[in-house]
Amino acid sequence: MGTNNAVKSAYPPVSPETHLNIWVCNIGGGILGYAQFPGGSLTTDGVVCSPQYFGNTGYVSAPFNKGRTMTHEVGHYLNLRHIWGDGRCRQDDFVADTPSSDGPNYGCPTYPTVNCKSPDMTMNYMDYVDDACMYMFSDGQRNRMRAIFQPGGARASMLN
Ligand SMILES: [Zn+2]
């Protein structure tokens, strides 16, 4: 179905002000999932994931068979960027404690994998490594996610 939100037109989100909506459908094009950042249209708010990468049993496909696609996409839904900031070394992810990088990592990198003169946090959920090789958010990412639930935050309505 691609990443053009067609599935959301066919099945509109239910109560997106207070609920995370998740669509599981074949996206195609090698895309595992996609998410909407906070502050976008309520008519398209939520996360989409292909069934091959959703959860950790049944129809899942290694090496993305441990549910981490949704961990990553919900990270975006909660305002996290990729740890390389989707740009070169100086492009930031707006999180102070994730080291600078200039692109995604894949597979299961050995430590240290050095880019931009520092070891990448390849084990971070917001990188592109295999599910088995990602296992953490940083403190700064946690704080950035929590901030959107504070009064005035983009998803504060979810707490009420
Ligand atoms: Zn992503």
GROMACS .gro file of C-alpha atoms and ligand atoms in nm:
model
  161
    1MET     CA    1   0.000   0.000   0.000
    2GLY     CA    2   0.304   0.231   0.007
    3THR     CA    3   0.366   0.507   0.256
    4ASN     CA    4   0.101   0.747   0.123
    5ASN     CA    5  -0.146   0.686   0.409
    6ALA     CA    6  -0.395   0.505   0.183
    7VAL     CA    7  -0.465   0.254   0.457
    8LYS     CA    8  -0.562   0.538   0.689
    9SER     CA    9  -0.816   0.666   0.437
   10ALA     CA   10  -0.967   0.318   0.413
   11TYR     CA   11  -0.960   0.269   0.790
   12PRO     CA   12  -0.960   0.608   0.963
   13PRO     CA   13  -0.793   0.633   1.303
   14VAL     CA   14  -1.011   0.589   1.610
   15SER     CA   15  -0.980   0.856   1.882
   16PRO     CA   16  -0.625   0.960   1.787
   17GLU     CA   17  -0.636   1.235   2.051
   18THR     CA   18  -0.621   0.970   2.320
   19HIS     CA   19  -0.514   0.648   2.145
   20LEU     CA   20  -0.215   0.529   1.947
   21ASN     CA   21  -0.357   0.384   1.625
   22ILE     CA   22  -0.166   0.099   1.460
   23TRP     CA   23  -0.229  -0.032   1.108
   24VAL     CA   24  -0.074  -0.364   1.005
   25CYS     CA   25  -0.072  -0.402   0.627
   26ASN     CA   26   0.163  -0.480   0.341
   27ILE     CA   27   0.350  -0.159   0.268
   28GLY     CA   28   0.587  -0.293   0.003
   29GLY     CA   29   0.903  -0.139  -0.138
   30GLY     CA   30   1.116  -0.282   0.138
   31ILE     CA   31   0.956  -0.049   0.393
   32LEU     CA   32   0.917  -0.206   0.738
   33GLY     CA   33   0.698   0.064   0.885
   34TYR     CA   34   0.632   0.436   0.905
   35ALA     CA   35   0.502   0.674   1.165
   36GLN     CA   36   0.366   1.025   1.201
   37PHE     CA   37   0.549   1.267   1.428
   38PRO     CA   38   0.358   1.459   1.696
   39GLY     CA   39   0.177   1.769   1.575
   40GLY     CA   40   0.048   1.633   1.243
   41SER     CA   41  -0.305   1.584   1.117
   42LEU     CA   42  -0.526   1.371   1.341
   43THR     CA   43  -0.671   1.204   1.030
   44THR     CA   44  -0.338   1.031   0.965
   45ASP     CA   45  -0.198   1.004   1.319
   46GLY     CA   46  -0.046   0.670   1.416
   47VAL     CA   47   0.195   0.398   1.304
   48VAL     CA   48   0.185   0.159   1.008
   49CYS     CA   49   0.380  -0.170   1.006
   50SER     CA   50   0.409  -0.453   0.758
   51PRO     CA   51   0.299  -0.790   0.903
   52GLN     CA   52   0.639  -0.947   0.830
   53TYR     CA   53   0.792  -0.713   1.089
   54PHE     CA   54   0.511  -0.680   1.344
   55GLY     CA   55   0.552  -0.860   1.675
   56ASN     CA   56   0.778  -1.158   1.737
   57THR     CA   57   0.573  -1.464   1.642
   58GLY     CA   58   0.391  -1.608   1.344
   59TYR     CA   59   0.433  -1.428   1.015
   60VAL     CA   60   0.754  -1.244   1.104
   61SER     CA   61   1.068  -1.235   0.891
   62ALA     CA   62   1.425  -1.241   1.029
   63PRO     CA   63   1.627  -1.034   1.102
   64PHE     CA   64   1.334  -0.802   1.184
   65ASN     CA   65   1.141  -1.062   1.383
   66LYS     CA   66   1.164  -0.937   1.741
   67GLY     CA   67   0.913  -0.655   1.734
   68ARG     CA   68   1.166  -0.375   1.712
   69THR     CA   69   1.012  -0.219   1.403
   70MET     CA   70   0.723  -0.102   1.622
   71THR     CA   71   0.963   0.009   1.897
   72HIS     CA   72   1.141   0.225   1.636
   73GLU     CA   73   0.822   0.359   1.479
   74VAL     CA   74   0.658   0.439   1.811
   75GLY     CA   75   0.980   0.624   1.889
   76HIS     CA   76   0.906   0.847   1.589
   77TYR     CA   77   0.543   0.878   1.700
   78LEU     CA   78   0.679   1.002   2.034
   79ASN     CA   79   0.901   1.263   1.863
   80LEU     CA   80   1.234   1.081   1.822
   81ARG     CA   81   1.449   1.127   1.511
   82HIS     CA   82   1.695   0.876   1.372
   83ILE     CA   83   2.017   0.892   1.570
   84TRP     CA   84   2.206   1.027   1.268
   85GLY     CA   85   1.956   1.313   1.238
   86ASP     CA   86   1.880   1.219   0.877
   87GLY     CA   87   2.182   1.416   0.762
   88ARG     CA   88   2.557   1.454   0.782
   89CYS     CA   89   2.764   1.482   1.100
   90ARG     CA   90   2.635   1.825   1.199
   91GLN     CA   91   2.270   1.731   1.148
   92ASP     CA   92   2.138   1.666   1.498
   93ASP     CA   93   1.867   1.440   1.633
   94PHE     CA   94   1.796   1.702   1.904
   95VAL     CA   95   1.912   1.460   2.173
   96ALA     CA   96   2.235   1.553   2.351
   97ASP     CA   97   2.347   1.208   2.465
   98THR     CA   98   2.329   1.025   2.131
   99PRO     CA   99   2.661   1.063   1.947
  100SER     CA  100   2.674   1.234   1.609
  101SER     CA  101   2.661   1.013   1.302
  102ASP     CA  102   2.620   1.063   0.929
  103GLY     CA  103   2.396   0.774   0.832
  104PRO     CA  104   2.223   0.455   0.941
  105ASN     CA  105   2.396   0.134   1.042
  106TYR     CA  106   2.276  -0.208   0.926
  107GLY     CA  107   2.317  -0.569   1.028
  108CYS     CA  108   2.480  -0.625   1.364
  109PRO     CA  109   2.774  -0.384   1.394
  110THR     CA  110   3.075  -0.448   1.613
  111TYR     CA  111   3.171  -0.190   1.873
  112PRO     CA  112   3.310   0.063   1.815
  113THR     CA  113   3.167   0.166   1.480
  114VAL     CA  114   3.316   0.512   1.441
  115ASN     CA  115   3.154   0.788   1.234
  116CYS     CA  116   3.185   1.164   1.280
  117LYS     CA  117   3.489   1.101   1.506
  118SER     CA  118   3.292   0.915   1.774
  119PRO     CA  119   3.148   0.566   1.823
  120ASP     CA  120   2.793   0.537   1.693
  121MET     CA  121   2.518   0.424   1.929
  122THR     CA  122   2.438   0.143   1.684
  123MET     CA  123   2.242  -0.047   1.949
  124ASN     CA  124   1.988   0.234   1.972
  125TYR     CA  125   1.629   0.162   1.869
  126MET     CA  126   1.644   0.463   1.636
  127ASP     CA  127   1.920   0.317   1.419
  128TYR     CA  128   1.853   0.063   1.136
  129VAL     CA  129   2.035  -0.243   1.274
  130ASP     CA  130   1.882  -0.590   1.304
  131ASP     CA  131   1.621  -0.637   1.578
  132ALA     CA  132   1.851  -0.862   1.781
  133CYS     CA  133   2.122  -0.594   1.788
  134MET     CA  134   1.920  -0.293   1.910
  135TYR     CA  135   1.831  -0.272   2.275
  136MET     CA  136   1.819   0.081   2.412
  137PHE     CA  137   1.690   0.436   2.416
  138SER     CA  138   1.916   0.693   2.580
  139ASP     CA  139   1.818   0.906   2.881
  140GLY     CA  140   1.791   1.206   2.651
  141GLN     CA  141   1.555   1.019   2.418
  142ARG     CA  142   1.341   0.916   2.714
  143ASN     CA  143   1.317   1.277   2.825
  144ARG     CA  144   1.232   1.395   2.474
  145MET     CA  145   0.950   1.139   2.453
  146ARG     CA  146   0.814   1.228   2.795
  147ALA     CA  147   0.815   1.601   2.715
  148ILE     CA  148   0.531   1.568   2.463
  149PHE     CA  149   0.301   1.445   2.740
  150GLN     CA  150   0.364   1.748   2.960
  151PRO     CA  151   0.105   2.031   2.970
  152GLY     CA  152   0.122   2.206   2.633
  153GLY     CA  153   0.298   1.911   2.474
  154ALA     CA  154   0.182   1.769   2.142
  155ARG     CA  155   0.037   1.454   2.297
  156ALA     CA  156  -0.066   1.588   2.638
  157SER     CA  157  -0.430   1.501   2.560
  158MET     CA  158  -0.343   1.131   2.575
  159LEU     CA  159  -0.303   1.152   2.952
  160ASN     CA  160  -0.652   1.293   3.012
  161ZN      ZN  161   1.274   0.551   1.126
   0.00000   0.00000   0.00000
